[in-house]
PDB file of C-alpha atoms in Angstrom:
ATOM      1  CA  MET A   1     106.579 122.945  50.344  1.00 44.00           C
ATOM      2  CA  SER A   2     104.853 122.254  53.654  1.00 42.00           C
ATOM      3  CA  ARG A   3     102.830 119.499  51.949  1.00 44.00           C
ATOM      4  CA  LEU A   4     106.093 117.848  50.763  1.00 36.00           C
ATOM      5  CA  VAL A   5     107.538 117.928  54.297  1.00 40.00           C
ATOM      6  CA  ALA A   6     104.365 116.364  55.639  1.00 40.00           C
ATOM      7  CA  LEU A   7     104.508 113.565  53.067  1.00 37.00           C
ATOM      8  CA  LEU A   8     108.185 112.880  53.859  1.00 33.00           C
ATOM      9  CA  THR A   9     107.435 112.753  57.577  1.00 40.00           C
ATOM     10  CA  LEU A  10     104.583 110.295  56.990  1.00 35.00           C
ATOM     11  CA  SER A  11     106.701 108.038  54.749  1.00 40.00           C
ATOM     12  CA  LEU A  12     109.509 107.907  57.354  1.00 34.00           C
ATOM     13  CA  ALA A  13     107.038 106.984  60.065  1.00 38.00           C
ATOM     14  CA  LEU A  14     105.604 104.157  57.934  1.00 34.00           C
ATOM     15  CA  ALA A  15     109.102 102.927  57.070  1.00 41.00           C
ATOM     16  CA  ALA A  16     110.141 102.638  60.723  1.00 40.00           C
ATOM     17  CA  PRO A  17     110.321  98.978  61.817  1.00 42.00           C
ATOM     18  CA  ALA A  18     107.398  97.748  63.861  1.00 45.00           C
ATOM     19  CA  GLY A  19     108.107  97.825  67.556  1.00 44.00           C
ATOM     20  CA  ALA A  20     110.907 100.346  67.215  1.00 43.00           C
ATOM     21  CA  SER A  21     109.274 102.519  69.840  1.00 44.00           C
ATOM     22  CA  THR A  22     108.638  99.576  72.202  1.00 45.00           C
ATOM     23  CA  PRO A  23     110.944  99.822  75.252  1.00 47.00           C
ATOM     24  CA  ALA A  24     113.349  96.948  75.798  1.00 49.00           C
ATOM     25  CA  PRO A  25     112.300  94.501  78.520  1.00 49.00           C
ATOM     26  CA  SER A  26     113.917  95.203  81.851  1.00 47.00           C
ATOM     27  CA  ALA A  27     116.665  92.877  83.045  1.00 46.00           C
ATOM     28  CA  PRO A  28     115.691  90.309  85.706  1.00 46.00           C
ATOM     29  CA  THR A  29     116.135  91.502  89.254  1.00 49.00           C
ATOM     30  CA  GLN A  30     119.409  90.333  90.790  1.00 61.00           C
ATOM     31  CA  ARG A  31     119.176  88.606  94.156  1.00 74.00           C
ATOM     32  CA  LEU A  32     121.255  90.276  96.817  1.00 88.00           C
ATOM     33  CA  ASN A  33     124.153  88.418  98.389  1.00 92.00           C
ATOM     34  CA  TRP A  34     124.688  89.417 102.005  1.00 96.00           C
ATOM     35  CA  GLN A  35     127.576  87.186 102.953  1.00 95.00           C
ATOM     36  CA  ILE A  36     128.369  86.114 106.476  1.00 97.00           C
ATOM     37  CA  GLN A  37     131.980  85.254 107.275  1.00 95.00           C
ATOM     38  CA  PRO A  38     131.770  82.899 110.286  1.00 94.00           C
ATOM     39  CA  GLY A  39     133.654  84.273 113.269  1.00 90.00           C
ATOM     40  CA  ARG A  40     134.651  87.422 111.367  1.00 93.00           C
ATOM     41  CA  SER A  41     131.914  89.577 109.846  1.00 95.00           C
ATOM     42  CA  LEU A  42     128.222  89.983 109.146  1.00 96.00           C
ATOM     43  CA  ALA A  43     127.110  91.905 106.054  1.00 94.00           C
ATOM     44  CA  LEU A  44     125.420  95.242 106.884  1.00 91.00           C
ATOM     45  CA  ILE A  45     125.854  94.739 110.621  1.00 96.00           C
ATOM     46  CA  ALA A  46     128.815  95.497 112.861  1.00 97.00           C
ATOM     47  CA  LEU A  47     129.456  92.763 115.405  1.00 97.00           C
ATOM     48  CA  ASP A  48     129.419  95.339 118.226  1.00 97.00           C
ATOM     49  CA  SER A  49     125.902  96.491 117.262  1.00 97.00           C
ATOM     50  CA  SER A  50     123.100  96.732 119.798  1.00 98.00           C
ATOM     51  CA  GLU A  51     119.345  96.539 119.509  1.00 98.00           C
ATOM     52  CA  ALA A  52     119.233 100.311 120.067  1.00 98.00           C
ATOM     53  CA  SER A  53     121.718 101.016 117.262  1.00 98.00           C
ATOM     54  CA  LEU A  54     119.788  98.746 114.875  1.00 98.00           C
ATOM     55  CA  ILE A  55     116.568 100.631 115.646  1.00 98.00           C
ATOM     56  CA  GLU A  56     118.334 103.924 115.051  1.00 97.00           C
ATOM     57  CA  ARG A  57     119.694 102.708 111.725  1.00 97.00           C
ATOM     58  CA  PHE A  58     116.817 100.648 110.299  1.00 97.00           C
ATOM     59  CA  GLY A  59     113.809 101.935 112.243  1.00 97.00           C
ATOM     60  CA  ALA A  60     111.730 100.313 114.985  1.00 97.00           C
ATOM     61  CA  PHE A  61     109.464  98.761 112.349  1.00 97.00           C
ATOM     62  CA  ASN A  62     112.402  96.631 111.168  1.00 98.00           C
ATOM     63  CA  VAL A  63     113.691  95.496 114.577  1.00 98.00           C
ATOM     64  CA  GLN A  64     111.677  93.115 116.742  1.00 97.00           C
ATOM     65  CA  PRO A  65     112.756  91.997 120.257  1.00 97.00           C
ATOM     66  CA  ALA A  66     112.668  88.206 120.575  1.00 96.00           C
ATOM     67  CA  GLN A  67     113.734  85.136 122.527  1.00 94.00           C
ATOM     68  CA  ILE A  68     115.601  82.465 120.543  1.00 93.00           C
ATOM     69  CA  LYS A  69     116.164  78.850 121.611  1.00 91.00           C
ATOM     70  CA  LEU A  70     119.493  77.491 120.419  1.00 90.00           C
ATOM     71  CA  ASP A  71     119.384  74.265 122.407  1.00 82.00           C
ATOM     72  CA  ALA A  72     117.213  72.440 124.915  1.00 78.00           C
ATOM     73  CA  GLY A  73     117.869  75.073 127.598  1.00 82.00           C
ATOM     74  CA  GLU A  74     116.506  78.531 128.213  1.00 88.00           C
ATOM     75  CA  PRO A  75     115.872  80.926 125.290  1.00 92.00           C
ATOM     76  CA  TYR A  76     118.372  83.708 124.703  1.00 95.00           C
ATOM     77  CA  PRO A  77     117.631  87.440 124.348  1.00 96.00           C
ATOM     78  CA  ALA A  78     117.653  88.336 120.656  1.00 97.00           C
ATOM     79  CA  SER A  79     116.404  90.769 118.064  1.00 98.00           C
ATOM     80  CA  VAL A  80     114.921  89.934 114.666  1.00 98.00           C
ATOM     81  CA  LEU A  81     116.025  92.275 111.927  1.00 98.00           C
ATOM     82  CA  PHE A  82     113.591  92.756 109.006  1.00 97.00           C
ATOM     83  CA  PRO A  83     110.965  90.444 110.577  1.00 97.00           C
ATOM     84  CA  ARG A  84     108.398  91.015 107.806  1.00 96.00           C
ATOM     85  CA  ASP A  85     110.646  90.186 104.842  1.00 96.00           C
ATOM     86  CA  ALA A  86     111.527  86.510 104.341  1.00 95.00           C
ATOM     87  CA  ASN A  87     114.508  87.353 102.115  1.00 96.00           C
ATOM     88  CA  LYS A  88     116.071  89.758 104.616  1.00 97.00           C
ATOM     89  CA  ARG A  89     115.040  88.304 107.983  1.00 98.00           C
ATOM     90  CA  ILE A  90     117.803  87.411 110.425  1.00 98.00           C
ATOM     91  CA  ALA A  91     117.786  86.817 114.193  1.00 98.00           C
ATOM     92  CA  LEU A  92     120.664  88.149 116.272  1.00 98.00           C
ATOM     93  CA  VAL A  93     121.327  86.610 119.680  1.00 97.00           C
ATOM     94  CA  TRP A  94     123.087  89.051 122.000  1.00 97.00           C
ATOM     95  CA  ARG A  95     126.341  88.508 123.869  1.00 96.00           C
ATOM     96  CA  ASP A  96     125.331  91.049 126.536  1.00 96.00           C
ATOM     97  CA  SER A  97     121.777  90.149 127.504  1.00 93.00           C
ATOM     98  CA  VAL A  98     121.302  93.252 129.690  1.00 94.00           C
ATOM     99  CA  LYS A  99     122.436  95.884 127.192  1.00 95.00           C
ATOM    100  CA  ARG A 100     121.211  93.703 124.304  1.00 96.00           C
ATOM    101  CA  SER A 101     124.424  94.303 122.450  1.00 97.00           C
ATOM    102  CA  GLY A 102     127.260  92.440 120.766  1.00 97.00           C
ATOM    103  CA  VAL A 103     126.265  89.827 118.186  1.00 97.00           C
ATOM    104  CA  ALA A 104     126.899  86.347 119.585  1.00 97.00           C
ATOM    105  CA  VAL A 105     124.930  84.186 117.139  1.00 97.00           C
ATOM    106  CA  ALA A 106     123.180  84.948 113.849  1.00 98.00           C
ATOM    107  CA  VAL A 107     120.253  82.688 112.938  1.00 97.00           C
ATOM    108  CA  VAL A 108     118.688  82.486 109.458  1.00 98.00           C
ATOM    109  CA  ARG A 109     115.598  80.330 108.877  1.00 96.00           C
ATOM    110  CA  GLY A 110     113.219  79.655 106.003  1.00 95.00           C
ATOM    111  CA  GLU A 111     113.216  78.662 102.355  1.00 92.00           C
ATOM    112  CA  ARG A 112     115.292  81.485 100.881  1.00 93.00           C
ATOM    113  CA  SER A 113     117.397  84.389 102.030  1.00 96.00           C
ATOM    114  CA  PHE A 114     119.760  87.117 100.890  1.00 97.00           C
ATOM    115  CA  TRP A 115     122.050  86.039 103.751  1.00 97.00           C
ATOM    116  CA  THR A 116     124.618  83.511 102.567  1.00 97.00           C
ATOM    117  CA  LEU A 117     127.588  81.564 103.842  1.00 97.00           C
ATOM    118  CA  PRO A 118     131.004  81.372 102.145  1.00 94.00           C
ATOM    119  CA  GLY A 119     130.743  79.946  98.638  1.00 92.00           C
ATOM    120  CA  GLY A 120     127.124  81.049  98.279  1.00 93.00           C
ATOM    121  CA  LEU A 121     125.821  78.218 100.451  1.00 96.00           C
ATOM    122  CA  GLY A 122     122.772  78.838 102.602  1.00 96.00           C
ATOM    123  CA  LEU A 123     119.051  78.162 102.811  1.00 97.00           C
ATOM    124  CA  GLY A 124     118.021  75.652 100.167  1.00 96.00           C
ATOM    125  CA  SER A 125     121.482  74.135  99.707  1.00 97.00           C
ATOM    126  CA  THR A 126     121.002  70.368  99.524  1.00 97.00           C
ATOM    127  CA  VAL A 127     123.073  67.661 101.165  1.00 97.00           C
ATOM    128  CA  ALA A 128     124.182  66.557  97.698  1.00 97.00           C
ATOM    129  CA  GLU A 129     125.521  70.070  97.011  1.00 97.00           C
ATOM    130  CA  LEU A 130     127.191  70.293 100.415  1.00 98.00           C
ATOM    131  CA  GLU A 131     128.797  66.892  99.948  1.00 97.00           C
ATOM    132  CA  LYS A 132     130.112  67.901  96.515  1.00 97.00           C
ATOM    133  CA  ARG A 133     131.593  71.134  97.879  1.00 97.00           C
ATOM    134  CA  ASN A 134     133.053  69.284 100.865  1.00 97.00           C
ATOM    135  CA  GLY A 135     134.663  66.597  98.749  1.00 97.00           C
ATOM    136  CA  ARG A 136     133.752  64.003 101.373  1.00 97.00           C
ATOM    137  CA  PRO A 137     130.545  62.671 102.951  1.00 97.00           C
ATOM    138  CA  LEU A 138     129.063  64.705 105.794  1.00 97.00           C
ATOM    139  CA  LEU A 139     128.267  63.411 109.249  1.00 97.00           C
ATOM    140  CA  LEU A 140     124.532  63.747 109.901  1.00 96.00           C
ATOM    141  CA  THR A 141     121.885  62.944 112.487  1.00 94.00           C
ATOM    142  CA  GLY A 142     118.207  63.429 113.228  1.00 91.00           C
ATOM    143  CA  LEU A 143     116.371  62.820 109.953  1.00 92.00           C
ATOM    144  CA  GLY A 144     112.912  61.379 110.491  1.00 89.00           C
ATOM    145  CA  PRO A 145     109.171  61.989 110.183  1.00 86.00           C
ATOM    146  CA  ALA A 146     108.406  65.643 110.915  1.00 78.00           C
ATOM    147  CA  ARG A 147     111.942  66.065 112.261  1.00 81.00           C
ATOM    148  CA  THR A 148     114.817  68.383 111.451  1.00 89.00           C
ATOM    149  CA  GLY A 149     118.170  66.780 110.793  1.00 93.00           C
ATOM    150  CA  GLN A 150     121.542  68.325 111.473  1.00 95.00           C
ATOM    151  CA  VAL A 151     125.048  68.362 110.036  1.00 97.00           C
ATOM    152  CA  LEU A 152     127.307  67.155 112.838  1.00 96.00           C
ATOM    153  CA  GLY A 153     130.631  67.415 111.037  1.00 96.00           C
ATOM    154  CA  TRP A 154     132.508  67.694 107.764  1.00 97.00           C
ATOM    155  CA  ASN A 155     134.604  64.526 107.955  1.00 96.00           C
ATOM    156  CA  ASN A 156     137.850  66.505 107.404  1.00 96.00           C
ATOM    157  CA  GLY A 157     136.496  67.808 104.112  1.00 97.00           C
ATOM    158  CA  ALA A 158     136.938  71.150 102.331  1.00 97.00           C
ATOM    159  CA  LEU A 159     134.175  72.897 104.329  1.00 97.00           C
ATOM    160  CA  ALA A 160     135.606  71.958 107.716  1.00 96.00           C
ATOM    161  CA  SER A 161     137.422  75.269 108.182  1.00 94.00           C
ATOM    162  CA  SER A 162     135.134  77.773 106.403  1.00 94.00           C
ATOM    163  CA  LEU A 163     132.013  76.463 108.172  1.00 96.00           C
ATOM    164  CA  ALA A 164     133.647  75.536 111.472  1.00 92.00           C
ATOM    165  CA  ARG A 165     131.438  77.973 113.432  1.00 93.00           C
ATOM    166  CA  VAL A 166     128.252  77.130 111.557  1.00 97.00           C
ATOM    167  CA  SER A 167     125.396  74.788 112.500  1.00 96.00           C
ATOM    168  CA  LEU A 168     123.203  73.597 109.640  1.00 97.00           C
ATOM    169  CA  LEU A 169     119.705  72.207 110.208  1.00 96.00           C
ATOM    170  CA  LEU A 170     118.147  70.077 107.479  1.00 96.00           C
ATOM    171  CA  GLY A 171     114.561  69.624 106.339  1.00 94.00           C
ATOM    172  CA  ASP A 172     112.444  69.853 103.178  1.00 92.00           C
ATOM    173  CA  TYR A 173     112.410  66.145 102.359  1.00 93.00           C
ATOM    174  CA  ASP A 174     109.794  63.447 101.757  1.00 92.00           C
ATOM    175  CA  TYR A 175     110.197  60.780 104.411  1.00 91.00           C
ATOM    176  CA  ALA A 176     107.620  58.591 102.622  1.00 91.00           C
ATOM    177  CA  LEU A 177     110.249  57.836  99.970  1.00 92.00           C
ATOM    178  CA  LEU A 178     112.015  55.480 102.361  1.00 93.00           C
ATOM    179  CA  SER A 179     111.250  51.839 103.007  1.00 93.00           C
ATOM    180  CA  ALA A 180     110.816  50.660 106.606  1.00 92.00           C
ATOM    181  CA  PRO A 181     114.424  49.355 106.848  1.00 91.00           C
ATOM    182  CA  ALA A 182     115.792  52.591 105.361  1.00 92.00           C
ATOM    183  CA  ARG A 183     113.832  54.646 107.887  1.00 91.00           C
ATOM    184  CA  GLN A 184     115.493  52.791 110.716  1.00 89.00           C
ATOM    185  CA  GLN A 185     118.909  53.674 109.280  1.00 88.00           C
ATOM    186  CA  VAL A 186     118.338  57.428 109.592  1.00 90.00           C
ATOM    187  CA  LEU A 187     116.415  57.476 112.874  1.00 83.00           C
ATOM    188  CA  VAL A 188     119.535  56.765 114.911  1.00 79.00           C
ATOM    189  CA  GLY A 189     122.675  58.745 114.182  1.00 83.00           C
ATOM    190  CA  PRO A 190     125.272  59.676 113.482  1.00 93.00           C
ATOM    191  CA  TYR A 191     125.589  58.420 109.913  1.00 95.00           C
ATOM    192  CA  LEU A 192     127.271  59.543 106.702  1.00 96.00           C
ATOM    193  CA  SER A 193     125.525  61.435 103.924  1.00 97.00           C
ATOM    194  CA  SER A 194     126.699  58.704 101.524  1.00 96.00           C
ATOM    195  CA  LEU A 195     124.027  56.445 103.044  1.00 95.00           C
ATOM    196  CA  ARG A 196     121.540  55.454 100.346  1.00 95.00           C
ATOM    197  CA  ALA A 197     118.581  56.583 102.453  1.00 95.00           C
ATOM    198  CA  VAL A 198     120.071  60.064 102.835  1.00 96.00           C
ATOM    199  CA  GLN A 199     120.737  60.292  99.104  1.00 96.00           C
ATOM    200  CA  LEU A 200     117.097  59.448  98.394  1.00 95.00           C
ATOM    201  CA  LEU A 201     115.852  62.132 100.771  1.00 95.00           C
ATOM    202  CA  ASN A 202     118.499  64.723  99.807  1.00 96.00           C
ATOM    203  CA  PRO A 203     117.394  67.167 102.536  1.00 96.00           C
ATOM    204  CA  ALA A 204     118.077  70.890 102.225  1.00 97.00           C
ATOM    205  CA  VAL A 205     119.265  73.540 104.665  1.00 97.00           C
ATOM    206  CA  VAL A 206     116.255  75.145 106.373  1.00 97.00           C
ATOM    207  CA  GLU A 207     118.206  76.968 109.088  1.00 97.00           C
ATOM    208  CA  PHE A 208     121.778  77.967 109.731  1.00 97.00           C
ATOM    209  CA  ARG A 209     123.373  79.461 112.818  1.00 97.00           C
ATOM    210  CA  VAL A 210     126.679  81.287 112.801  1.00 97.00           C
ATOM    211  CA  GLN A 211     128.468  81.763 116.107  1.00 96.00           C
ATOM    212  CA  PHE A 212     130.677  84.783 116.785  1.00 96.00           C
ATOM    213  CA  ALA A 213     130.785  84.609 120.613  1.00 95.00           C
ATOM    214  CA  ASP A 214     129.079  82.922 123.554  1.00 94.00           C
ATOM    215  CA  PRO A 215     125.487  84.164 123.974  1.00 94.00           C
ATOM    216  CA  GLY A 216     124.428  85.630 127.305  1.00 88.00           C
ATOM    217  CA  LEU A 217     121.461  84.291 129.236  1.00 81.00           C
ATOM    218  CA  PRO A 218     119.160  86.796 130.993  1.00 76.00           C
TER     219      PRO A 218
END
């Protein structure tokens, strides 16, 4: 009897389809979407946060004091949250420079990020994509060799209200694609994104800044 059971067990094992015991491949990792609502909210972070409260919540390892230049003037007191992770990194410029509290401006830089703007726009979004979402050409300036361009305005398009408090800086383009006359067209702005030279370059967002309040100088 025991021999019969053994034979049945062996035959069932041989009859099992090959790979039946192989675990199914894991699903691809989903990218996080930490959305910023300009002028209203910042995912994960309360707008009345301070550097001290961020350290208490995320640990000193994940909060780095910094100075951030937003214009040609003096740098502003800031803190960089998650400085060692390109996907999570964000700089927060403080409204109160003494207490280092109250988020005034959020700055996201790089090639990719979990931080996004309304509609999923953000780092890597191209001018062609922005123009399509806007429904009208954008107003641009500053494209050139080793230079960062900027979106100056939305030309009364669909993004004019949702991104009203957002500054987009543009890069990641090959300036060598342009002829000498075309280069002259983009060196002096402002100009529309419908310009042929801009369409050839199709620059992408390499930095965005979202303003919630006026930053405080030290």
